[in-house]
Coordinates of N, CA and C and ligand atoms in Angstrom, one line a residue:
M1 N -48.3 11.4 10.6 CA -48.6 10.3 10.6 C -49.3 9.9 8.9
Q2 N -50.3 11.1 8.4 CA -50.8 10.5 7.4 C -49.8 10.5 6.2
S3 N -49.1 11.5 6.1 CA -47.7 11.6 5.1 C -46.6 10.6 5.1
V4 N -46.4 9.9 6.6 CA -45.8 9.1 6.6 C -46.6 7.6 6.3
D5 N -48.3 7.7 5.8 CA -48.7 6.4 5.5 C -48.3 6.3 4.1
N6 N -48.5 7.3 3.8 CA -48.6 7.7 2.2 C -47.3 7.3 1.9
T7 N -46.3 7.8 2.5 CA -44.7 7.8 1.7 C -44.8 5.3 1.7
V8 N -45.2 5.4 2.8 CA -45.1 3.6 2.9 C -46.0 2.8 1.6
G9 N -46.9 3.6 1.6 CA -47.9 2.8 0.5 C -47.1 2.9 -0.9
Q10 N -46.6 4.4 -0.8 CA -46.1 4.6 -2.2 C -44.7 3.9 -2.8
L11 N -43.9 3.5 -1.2 CA -43.3 2.9 -1.4 C -43.2 1.3 -1.8
A12 N -44.3 0.6 -1.1 CA -44.7 -0.9 -1.6 C -45.0 -0.8 -2.4
H13 N -45.9 -0.1 -3.2 CA -46.1 0.5 -4.6 C -45.0 0.2 -5.5
R14 N -43.8 0.7 -4.9 CA -42.8 1.1 -6.0 C -42.1 -0.6 -6.0
K15 N -42.3 -0.5 -4.6 CA -41.2 -2.2 -4.7 C -42.0 -3.0 -5.6
K16 N -43.6 -3.3 -5.5 CA -44.4 -4.2 -6.4 C -43.9 -4.0 -7.8
T17 N -43.9 -2.6 -8.7 CA -44.0 -2.3 -10.1 C -42.4 -2.0 -10.0
L18 N -41.2 -2.4 -9.6 CA -40.0 -2.3 -10.0 C -39.9 -3.1 -11.3
P19 N -39.4 -2.5 -12.3 CA -39.3 -2.7 -13.7 C -38.5 -3.9 -14.1
Q20 N -38.0 -4.4 -13.1 CA -37.2 -5.7 -13.4 C -38.3 -6.9 -13.4
H21 N -39.5 -6.6 -12.5 CA -40.3 -7.8 -12.9 C -41.1 -8.2 -13.8
A22 N -41.3 -6.8 -14.4 CA -42.2 -7.2 -16.1 C -40.4 -7.6 -16.9
Q23 N -39.7 -7.3 -16.5 CA -38.4 -7.6 -17.7 C -38.1 -9.1 -17.4
I24 N -38.5 -9.8 -16.3 CA -37.8 -10.9 -15.8 C -38.8 -11.9 -16.1
L25 N -40.4 -11.2 -16.7 CA -41.6 -12.2 -16.8 C -41.2 -12.5 -18.3
E26 N -41.4 -11.2 -19.3 CA -40.8 -11.3 -20.4 C -39.9 -12.3 -20.8
L27 N -39.1 -11.8 -19.9 CA -37.4 -13.2 -20.3 C -38.0 -14.3 -20.2
N28 N -38.7 -14.6 -19.2 CA -39.0 -16.1 -18.5 C -40.3 -16.6 -19.8
Q29 N -41.1 -15.5 -20.2 CA -41.6 -16.5 -21.4 C -40.8 -16.4 -22.5
D30 N -40.1 -15.9 -23.1 CA -39.0 -16.1 -24.0 C -38.3 -17.8 -23.6
R31 N -38.0 -17.9 -22.5 CA -37.5 -18.7 -21.9 C -38.2 -20.3 -21.9
S32 N -39.4 -19.8 -22.0 CA -40.1 -21.1 -21.7 C -40.2 -21.5 -23.2
Q33 N -40.7 -21.0 -24.3 CA -40.4 -21.1 -25.8 C -39.8 -22.3 -26.3
L34 N -38.0 -21.6 -25.9 CA -36.9 -22.0 -26.0 C -36.8 -23.0 -25.5
E35 N -37.2 -23.3 -24.3 CA -36.9 -24.5 -23.6 C -37.8 -25.7 -24.3
R36 N -39.1 -25.6 -24.4 CA -39.6 -26.2 -25.1 C -39.3 -26.4 -26.6
R37 N -38.6 -26.1 -27.5 CA -38.1 -25.9 -28.5 C -36.4 -26.7 -28.2
R38 N -35.7 -26.5 -27.6 CA -34.6 -27.7 -26.8 C -35.2 -28.8 -26.4
V39 N -36.3 -29.3 -25.9 CA -37.2 -30.4 -25.5 C -37.2 -31.4 -27.2
E40 N -37.7 -30.5 -27.8 CA -38.1 -30.7 -28.9 C -36.7 -31.4 -30.2
L41 N -35.7 -30.5 -30.1 CA -34.6 -30.6 -30.7 C -33.9 -31.5 -30.4
E42 N -33.7 -32.1 -28.9 CA -33.0 -33.3 -28.3 C -33.5 -34.5 -28.8
T43 N -35.1 -34.5 -28.8 CA -35.7 -35.7 -28.7 C -35.4 -35.8 -30.4
Q44 N -35.2 -34.9 -31.1 CA -35.4 -35.4 -32.9 C -33.5 -35.6 -33.2
V45 N -33.0 -34.8 -32.3 CA -31.2 -35.8 -32.7 C -31.3 -36.9 -32.2
S46 N -31.5 -37.3 -30.8 CA -31.9 -38.6 -30.1 C -32.5 -39.9 -31.0
D47 N -33.2 -39.7 -31.8 CA -34.5 -39.9 -32.7 C -33.3 -40.6 -33.8
H48 N -33.1 -39.2 -34.7 CA -32.4 -39.4 -35.7 C -31.0 -39.8 -35.1
T49 N -30.3 -40.0 -34.7 CA -29.2 -40.7 -34.0 C -29.4 -42.3 -33.9
R50 N -30.3 -42.3 -33.6 CA -30.9 -44.0 -33.5 C -30.8 -44.4 -35.0
E51 N -31.5 -43.8 -35.8 CA -31.5 -44.5 -37.0 C -30.8 -44.4 -37.6
Q52 N -29.8 -43.5 -37.4 CA -28.8 -43.5 -38.3 C -27.8 -44.4 -38.1
R53 N -27.7 -44.9 -36.7 CA -27.2 -46.2 -36.5 C -27.4 -47.3 -37.0
R54 N -29.2 -47.5 -37.1 CA -29.7 -48.5 -37.3 C -29.1 -48.9 -38.9
I55 N -28.7 -47.7 -39.6 CA -28.9 -47.7 -41.1 C -27.5 -48.2 -41.0
D56 N -26.9 -47.5 -40.2 CA -25.3 -47.7 -40.4 C -24.8 -49.3 -40.5
A57 N -25.7 -50.0 -39.5 CA -25.8 -51.4 -39.0 C -26.1 -52.2 -40.3
D58 N -27.0 -52.0 -40.9 CA -27.6 -52.3 -42.2 C -26.9 -52.4 -43.1
V59 N -26.0 -51.4 -43.1 CA -24.8 -51.2 -44.3 C -23.8 -52.1 -43.9
E60 N -23.2 -52.5 -43.0 CA -22.5 -53.5 -42.7 C -22.6 -54.5 -42.8
Q61 N -23.8 -55.0 -42.5 CA -24.2 -56.3 -42.6 C -24.4 -56.5 -44.0
V62 N -24.9 -55.5 -45.3 CA -25.1 -56.0 -46.5 C -23.5 -55.7 -47.1
R63 N -22.6 -55.4 -46.8 CA -21.7 -55.1 -47.3 C -20.7 -56.6 -46.9
A64 N -20.7 -57.3 -45.6 CA -20.3 -58.5 -45.4 C -20.8 -59.7 -46.3
R65 N -22.2 -59.4 -46.4 CA -22.6 -60.2 -47.3 C -22.1 -60.4 -48.8
R66 N -21.8 -58.5 -49.3 CA -21.2 -58.4 -50.6 C -19.6 -59.3 -50.8
E67 N -19.0 -58.8 -49.5 CA -17.8 -59.7 -49.5 C -18.0 -60.9 -49.8
R68 N -18.9 -61.8 -49.2 CA -18.5 -63.6 -49.1 C -19.0 -63.7 -50.6
T69 N -20.5 -63.0 -51.3 CA -20.3 -63.2 -52.8 C -19.4 -63.0 -53.0
Q70 N -18.7 -61.6 -53.2 CA -17.2 -61.9 -54.3 C -16.3 -62.2 -53.9
Q71 N -15.9 -63.3 -52.3 CA -14.9 -64.3 -52.2 C -15.2 -65.6 -53.1
R72 N -17.1 -66.0 -53.4 CA -17.3 -67.1 -53.6 C -17.0 -67.0 -55.1
L73 N -17.0 -65.4 -55.8 CA -17.1 -65.5 -57.3 C -15.2 -65.2 -57.7
D74 N -14.6 -64.8 -57.0 CA -13.3 -64.8 -57.1 C -12.6 -66.2 -56.9
T75 N -12.6 -67.1 -56.1 CA -11.9 -68.2 -55.7 C -12.2 -69.1 -57.1
G76 N -13.2 -69.1 -57.9 CA -13.6 -69.4 -59.4 C -13.9 -71.0 -58.8
A77 N -14.5 -71.3 -57.5 CA -15.1 -72.2 -56.7 C -16.8 -72.7 -57.5
V78 N -16.9 -71.7 -57.9 CA -18.7 -71.8 -58.9 C -18.4 -72.9 -60.0
G79 N -19.8 -73.6 -59.7 CA -19.3 -74.8 -60.5 C -20.3 -74.1 -61.6
S80 N -21.4 -74.1 -61.7 CA -22.3 -73.9 -63.1 C -22.6 -72.4 -63.1
P81 N -22.7 -72.1 -64.9 CA -23.0 -70.9 -65.4 C -23.9 -70.3 -64.5
K82 N -24.8 -70.9 -64.4 CA -26.4 -70.5 -63.9 C -26.0 -69.8 -62.5
E83 N -25.3 -70.9 -61.7 CA -24.9 -70.2 -60.4 C -24.0 -68.9 -60.3
L84 N -23.2 -69.1 -61.2 CA -22.4 -67.7 -61.5 C -23.1 -66.5 -61.6
E85 N -24.1 -66.7 -62.8 CA -25.4 -65.5 -63.3 C -25.7 -65.2 -61.7
G86 N -26.3 -66.5 -61.3 CA -26.9 -66.0 -59.7 C -26.5 -64.9 -59.1
L87 N -25.1 -65.2 -58.7 CA -24.2 -64.4 -57.7 C -24.0 -63.1 -58.1
Q88 N -23.9 -63.2 -59.7 CA -23.6 -61.9 -60.2 C -24.6 -60.9 -60.1
H89 N -25.8 -61.8 -60.4 CA -27.4 -60.7 -59.8 C -27.0 -60.5 -58.5
E90 N -27.1 -61.1 -57.7 CA -26.7 -60.7 -56.3 C -25.9 -60.0 -55.9
L91 N -24.9 -59.7 -56.5 CA -23.8 -58.6 -56.2 C -24.4 -57.2 -56.4
V92 N -25.3 -57.2 -58.1 CA -25.6 -56.0 -58.2 C -26.6 -55.4 -57.1
A93 N -27.3 -56.6 -57.2 CA -28.8 -56.1 -55.8 C -28.1 -55.4 -54.8
L94 N -27.2 -56.3 -54.6 CA -26.4 -55.6 -53.0 C -25.7 -54.4 -53.1
N95 N -25.0 -54.5 -54.3 CA -24.9 -52.9 -54.0 C -25.6 -52.0 -54.6
R96 N -26.7 -52.1 -55.2 CA -27.9 -51.0 -55.0 C -28.5 -50.7 -53.5
R97 N -28.6 -51.9 -53.2 CA -29.0 -51.8 -51.8 C -28.1 -51.2 -50.8
I98 N -27.0 -51.0 -51.1 CA -25.8 -50.2 -50.0 C -26.0 -49.1 -50.4
S99 N -26.2 -48.6 -52.3 CA -26.4 -47.6 -52.3 C -27.5 -46.4 -51.9
T100 N -28.4 -47.2 -51.7 CA -29.9 -46.6 -51.1 C -29.2 -46.2 -49.4
L101 N -29.4 -47.6 -48.8 CA -28.9 -47.3 -47.3 C -28.1 -46.2 -47.4
E102 N -26.8 -46.2 -48.2 CA -26.0 -45.1 -47.9 C -26.7 -43.5 -48.4
D103 N -27.3 -43.6 -49.5 CA -28.3 -42.0 -49.4 C -29.3 -41.8 -48.3
E104 N -29.8 -42.9 -47.8 CA -30.6 -42.9 -46.6 C -30.3 -42.1 -45.3
E105 N -28.9 -42.8 -45.1 CA -27.7 -42.6 -44.0 C -27.4 -40.8 -44.0
L106 N -27.1 -40.5 -45.7 CA -26.5 -39.3 -45.8 C -27.6 -38.0 -45.6
E107 N -28.7 -38.4 -45.7 CA -29.8 -37.3 -45.6 C -29.8 -37.4 -44.2
F108 N -30.0 -38.6 -43.5 CA -30.3 -38.3 -42.0 C -29.1 -37.7 -41.3
M109 N -27.8 -37.9 -41.6 CA -26.8 -36.8 -41.4 C -26.9 -35.3 -41.3
E110 N -27.0 -35.2 -42.7 CA -27.9 -34.0 -42.8 C -28.2 -33.2 -42.0
Q111 N -29.5 -33.9 -41.4 CA -30.7 -33.5 -40.9 C -30.1 -33.4 -39.3
L112 N -29.4 -34.4 -39.1 CA -28.8 -34.3 -38.2 C -28.1 -33.2 -37.6
E113 N -27.0 -32.7 -38.7 CA -26.1 -31.7 -38.3 C -27.0 -30.4 -37.9
T114 N -28.0 -30.4 -39.1 CA -29.3 -29.4 -39.3 C -29.7 -28.9 -37.8
E115 N -30.1 -30.1 -36.9 CA -30.5 -29.7 -35.9 C -29.9 -29.8 -34.9
Q116 N -28.5 -30.1 -34.7 CA -27.3 -30.1 -33.6 C -27.2 -28.9 -33.9
T117 N -26.7 -28.2 -35.1 CA -26.7 -27.1 -34.8 C -27.5 -25.9 -34.1
E118 N -29.1 -26.1 -34.4 CA -30.2 -25.4 -33.7 C -30.2 -25.9 -32.2
L119 N -29.8 -26.8 -32.3 CA -29.7 -27.4 -30.8 C -28.6 -26.3 -30.1
D120 N -27.3 -26.5 -30.6 CA -26.6 -25.7 -29.7 C -27.0 -24.2 -29.4
S121 N -27.2 -23.8 -30.5 CA -27.6 -22.0 -30.5 C -28.8 -22.0 -29.5
V122 N -29.8 -22.9 -29.6 CA -30.8 -22.6 -28.4 C -30.2 -22.9 -27.1
R123 N -29.5 -23.9 -27.0 CA -29.0 -23.9 -25.8 C -28.1 -22.5 -25.4
T124 N -27.1 -22.1 -26.6 CA -26.1 -21.0 -25.9 C -27.5 -20.0 -25.6
R125 N -28.6 -19.6 -26.3 CA -29.6 -19.0 -25.9 C -29.9 -18.7 -24.1
L126 N -30.3 -19.6 -24.3 CA -30.9 -20.4 -22.7 C -29.9 -20.0 -21.6
Q127 N -28.6 -20.2 -22.1 CA -27.7 -19.8 -21.3 C -27.8 -18.2 -20.6
E128 N -27.7 -17.2 -21.9 CA -27.8 -16.3 -22.1 C -28.9 -15.4 -21.0
L129 N -30.1 -15.9 -21.3 CA -31.6 -15.5 -20.8 C -31.1 -16.0 -19.4
D130 N -30.5 -17.2 -19.2 CA -30.5 -17.7 -17.3 C -29.4 -16.3 -17.1
Q131 N -28.4 -15.6 -17.8 CA -27.5 -14.9 -17.3 C -28.2 -13.6 -17.0
R132 N -29.2 -13.1 -17.9 CA -29.8 -11.9 -17.7 C -30.8 -11.9 -16.6
V133 N -31.6 -13.1 -16.9 CA -32.6 -13.1 -15.7 C -31.7 -12.9 -14.2
G134 N -31.1 -13.6 -14.1 CA -30.1 -13.9 -12.9 C -29.4 -12.1 -12.6
A135 N -28.8 -11.7 -13.4 CA -28.6 -10.1 -13.4 C -30.0 -9.0 -12.8
L136 N -30.8 -9.5 -13.4 CA -32.1 -8.9 -13.2 C -32.6 -8.8 -11.9
A137 N -32.7 -10.2 -11.6 CA -33.4 -10.6 -10.5 C -32.0 -9.8 -9.3
S138 N -30.6 -9.7 -9.1 CA -29.9 -9.1 -8.3 C -30.1 -7.8 -8.3
E139 N -30.7 -7.1 -9.3 CA -30.5 -5.8 -9.2 C -32.4 -5.2 -8.5
R140 N -33.2 -6.4 -8.7 CA -34.4 -6.2 -8.4 C -34.3 -6.3 -7.3
D141 N -33.5 -7.4 -6.3 CA -33.3 -7.7 -5.0 C -32.9 -6.2 -4.7
L142 N -31.7 -5.8 -4.9 CA -31.1 -4.8 -4.6 C -32.0 -3.4 -4.0
A143 N -32.8 -3.2 -5.5 CA -33.7 -2.1 -5.0 C -34.7 -2.2 -4.2
A144 N -35.5 -4.0 -4.2 CA -36.3 -4.0 -2.7 C -35.5 -3.5 -1.5
G145 N -34.5 -4.2 -1.8 CA -33.6 -4.3 -0.2 C -33.5 -2.6 0.4
D146 N -33.2 -1.8 -1.0 CA -33.0 -0.3 -0.5 C -34.8 0.0 -0.2
I147 N -35.7 -0.4 -0.6 CA -37.0 0.2 -0.5 C -37.5 -0.2 1.1
D148 N -37.0 -1.5 1.8 CA -37.5 -2.3 2.4 C -36.7 -1.4 3.3
V149 N -35.9 -1.0 3.7 CA -34.8 -0.1 4.6 C -35.5 1.2 4.8
A150 N -36.2 1.9 3.8 CA -36.6 3.0 3.4 C -38.0 3.0 4.4
V151 N -38.6 1.9 3.9 CA -40.1 1.5 5.0 C -39.7 1.2 6.0
Q152 N -39.2 0.5 6.4 CA -38.3 0.5 8.0 C -38.0 1.6 8.7
Q153 N -37.6 2.7 7.7 CA -37.3 4.1 8.5 C -38.6 5.0 8.8
H154 N -39.6 4.8 7.7 CA -41.0 5.0 8.0 C -41.8 4.7 9.0
L155 N -41.8 3.1 9.3 CA -42.4 2.5 10.3 C -42.0 2.6 11.6
D156 N -40.7 3.2 11.7 CA -39.8 3.7 13.2 C -40.1 4.7 13.2
E157 N -40.4 5.8 12.6 CA -41.1 7.2 12.5 C -42.2 7.0 12.6
R158 N -43.5 5.9 12.4 CA -44.7 5.7 12.9 C -44.5 5.8 14.0
A159 N -44.3 4.8 14.5 CA -44.2 4.0 15.8 C -44.0 5.0 16.6
R160 N -42.8 6.0 16.8 CA -42.5 7.4 17.3 C -44.1 8.1 17.5
L161 N -44.1 8.6 16.4 CA -45.7 9.3 16.3 C -47.1 9.0 17.0
V162 N -47.0 7.4 17.0 CA -48.0 6.6 17.8 C -47.6 6.9 19.5
G163 N -46.5 7.0 19.5 CA -46.2 6.8 21.3 C -46.3 8.1 21.6
A164 N -46.0 9.4 20.6 CA -46.0 10.8 20.9 C -48.1 11.1 20.9
L165 N -48.6 10.5 20.1 CA -50.1 11.0 20.1 C -50.9 10.4 21.4
P166 N -52.0 11.0 21.2 CA -53.0 10.8 22.2 C -53.4 9.6 21.7
E167 N -53.4 8.7 22.5 CA -54.0 7.1 21.9 C -55.5 7.0 21.3
Q168 N -56.2 8.1 21.8 CA -57.7 8.3 21.3 C -57.6 8.7 20.2
L169 N -56.7 9.6 20.0 CA -56.4 10.3 18.3 C -56.0 9.4 17.1
V170 N -55.1 8.4 18.1 CA -54.4 7.7 16.9 C -55.6 6.2 16.7
T171 N -56.5 5.8 17.5 CA -57.6 5.3 17.1 C -58.4 6.1 16.1
A172 N -58.9 7.0 16.4 CA -59.5 7.5 15.5 C -59.0 8.2 14.3
Y173 N -57.8 8.1 14.1 CA -57.3 8.6 12.5 C -57.1 6.6 12.2
E174 N -56.8 5.4 13.1 CA -56.7 4.5 11.9 C -58.4 4.1 11.9
K175 N -59.2 4.3 12.3 CA -60.5 4.2 12.0 C -60.9 4.7 10.6
S176 N -60.5 6.1 10.9 CA -61.1 7.0 9.8 C -60.1 6.6 8.4
R177 N -58.7 6.1 8.5 CA -57.8 5.8 7.7 C -58.5 4.5 6.7
A178 N -59.4 3.3 8.0 CA -59.6 2.4 7.2 C -61.3 2.4 6.6
Q179 N -61.9 3.7 7.1 CA -63.1 4.5 6.2 C -62.8 4.7 4.9
H180 N -62.2 5.4 5.2 CA -62.1 6.1 3.7 C -60.6 6.2 3.1
G181 N -60.4 4.9 2.5 CA -59.8 4.2 1.3 C -58.1 4.8 2.3
G182 N -57.6 4.5 2.7 CA -56.1 4.9 3.2 C -55.7 6.2 3.4
I183 N -57.0 7.1 3.5 CA -56.4 8.9 3.8 C -57.7 8.8 4.9
G184 N -56.9 8.8 6.1 CA -57.7 9.2 7.4 C -58.2 10.6 8.0
A185 N -56.6 11.4 7.8 CA -56.8 12.6 8.1 C -56.4 13.5 6.5
A186 N -56.5 14.9 6.4 CA -56.4 15.5 5.9 C -56.4 16.8 5.9
A187 N -55.8 18.1 5.3 CA -55.2 19.1 5.3 C -56.4 19.8 4.9
L188 N -56.6 21.0 5.7 CA -57.6 22.1 5.3 C -57.2 23.5 4.7
V189 N -56.7 23.2 3.6 CA -56.3 24.1 2.7 C -57.1 25.3 1.8
R190 N -56.6 26.1 1.8 CA -58.2 27.0 1.0 C -59.4 26.6 1.1
R191 N -60.0 26.8 2.4 CA -61.0 26.0 2.8 C -61.8 25.0 2.2
A192 N -60.9 24.4 1.5 CA -61.3 22.8 0.8 C -60.7 21.9 1.5
C193 N -61.7 20.6 2.0 CA -60.6 19.7 2.9 C -59.9 19.3 1.6
E194 N -58.6 18.3 1.9 CA -57.7 17.7 1.0 C -58.3 16.6 0.5
G195 N -59.4 15.5 1.2 CA -59.3 14.4 1.7 C -60.8 14.4 0.1
C196 N -61.4 14.8 0.4 CA -62.9 14.7 -0.3 C -62.4 16.1 -1.7
R197 N -61.7 16.9 -1.3 CA -61.2 18.0 -2.2 C -62.7 19.2 -2.1
L198 N -63.8 19.1 -1.0 CA -64.7 19.7 -1.3 C -64.5 21.1 -0.7
E199 N -64.9 22.2 -1.2 CA -65.2 23.1 -0.1 C -66.2 23.3 1.0
L200 N -65.4 24.1 2.0 CA -66.5 24.3 3.1 C -67.2 25.5 3.0
N201 N -68.9 25.3 3.5 CA -69.3 26.6 3.1 C -69.1 27.5 4.7
A202 N -69.3 28.5 4.4 CA -69.2 29.8 5.3 C -69.7 29.4 7.0
G203 N -70.5 28.6 7.2 CA -71.4 28.2 8.3 C -70.4 27.3 9.0
D204 N -69.8 26.5 7.9 CA -68.6 25.1 8.8 C -67.8 25.7 8.9
L205 N -67.1 26.5 8.3 CA -65.6 27.2 8.3 C -65.9 28.2 9.7
G206 N -67.1 28.8 10.0 CA -67.1 29.7 11.3 C -67.0 29.1 12.3
E207 N -67.5 27.9 12.4 CA -67.9 26.6 13.7 C -66.2 26.3 13.7
L208 N -65.6 25.8 12.7 CA -64.0 25.5 12.8 C -63.4 26.4 13.4
T209 N -63.2 27.7 13.1 CA -62.8 28.9 13.7 C -62.9 29.1 14.7
R210 N -64.0 28.6 15.6 CA -64.4 28.7 16.6 C -63.8 27.8 17.6
S211 N -63.3 26.9 16.7 CA -63.1 25.4 17.6 C -61.8 25.7 18.3
P212 N -61.4 25.3 19.8 CA -60.4 25.3 20.4 C -59.3 24.7 19.5
V213 N -57.8 25.1 19.3 CA -57.1 24.5 18.5 C -56.9 22.6 19.1
E214 N -57.0 22.8 20.4 CA -56.5 20.8 20.9 C -57.9 19.9 20.1
E215 N -59.0 20.6 19.7 CA -59.9 19.5 19.1 C -59.9 19.1 18.3
V216 N -60.2 17.5 17.8 CA -60.3 17.2 16.8 C -61.1 17.6 15.9
L217 N -60.8 18.2 14.4 CA -62.3 18.3 14.0 C -62.5 17.4 12.8
R218 N -63.4 17.3 12.1 CA -64.0 16.1 10.9 C -64.5 17.0 10.3
C219 N -64.0 16.5 9.0 CA -64.5 17.0 7.4 C -65.8 17.0 7.3
P220 N -66.7 18.1 7.2 CA -68.4 18.1 7.4 C -68.9 17.0 6.4
E221 N -68.0 17.3 5.6 CA -68.2 16.6 3.7 C -68.2 15.2 4.0
C222 N -66.7 14.8 4.4 CA -66.5 13.3 4.4 C -66.3 12.6 5.5
G223 N -65.9 13.6 6.3 CA -65.9 12.9 8.1 C -64.3 12.3 8.5
R224 N -63.4 12.7 7.4 CA -62.2 12.8 7.8 C -61.6 13.6 8.5
I225 N -60.7 12.9 9.4 CA -60.0 14.1 10.3 C -59.3 15.0 9.9
L226 N -59.8 16.8 10.1 CA -59.6 17.8 9.1 C -58.6 18.3 10.0
V227 N -57.5 19.2 9.3 CA -56.5 19.4 9.9 C -56.2 20.7 9.6
R228 N -55.7 21.7 10.5 CA -55.8 22.9 10.1 C -54.3 23.3 10.5
T229 N -53.9 24.4 9.1 CA -53.0 24.7 8.7 C -52.7 25.8 8.6
S230 N -51.4 26.6 8.1 CA -51.7 27.6 8.0 C -52.1 28.6 6.6
E231 N -52.7 27.3 6.1 CA -52.9 27.7 4.4 C -54.5 27.7 4.8
S232 N -55.0 27.2 5.6 CA -56.1 27.0 5.8 C -57.4 27.9 5.4
S233 N -56.6 29.2 5.6 CA -57.4 30.6 5.1 C -58.8 30.7 5.8
L234 N -58.6 30.2 7.5 CA -59.4 30.2 8.6 C -59.5 32.1 8.9
Ligands
ZN301 ZN1 -63.7 16.1 3.2

C-alpha cells in the first residue's frame, strides 16, 4: 500500500511538472510581448493613416485653389499689372505649399509602410505562437490523460488493498502517513528502518525477532509501521 501511495505521489508530481507546462508558460510570455507590440503598431498605423488622409485632403484643397488662380491668369481677364503680379505670387506660394505637403505625405507613407510591414510580421509570429501553444497543450493533455489513467489504476489497487487489510491496520497506516510526511510504513532492511534510515540496536532487534508475525511493529526511532522482509536480517 505504501508503494502504491508512493507511485500515486510520483505520478501527481510528474503531471504537475510536465515539460509542456514550462514551455507553454515561456511561449505565453513571448506572446504577451508580441501582443503589446501589435497593439502599439496598430495604433500607429491607424494614427498615421488618418494623418496621411488629412494631408491628402489639404493637398487637394491647395491644388483646387491653384487651378482657380491659374484659370484666372489664363483667361487674361486680369485688370491691372499689380493684380497680375499678385496672382503670380500666389501661384508660387501655392506650389511651395503643395510641395511641402507632398513631402510630408511621402514621409508618412514611408513610415506607414515600415509599420505595416512590422505589423504583418508580428501578426504572423502571433499565429505561429498560437499554433505552437495549441500543439503543446494537446501534447500536455495527452500526457496528463495517460497519467490520470495510471493514477486511477493505482487508486483501484489501493481500494482493493484497503478492502483486503484489517481496518485497524489501514487506520494506523493512514495516521502514521499523515504524521510522517507521506511515509507511514517502512521496510526493515539490514537492521535499518527505511523510513528514518536509522539502524536498530540489538535490544530492539531482539524484541522484533521475538514478536509474532501477525503483530504490527513500529520503528522505535521514528514510530513508523515497520514491515519485516526477507532482507531484514532478523
Ligand atoms: Zn524509523
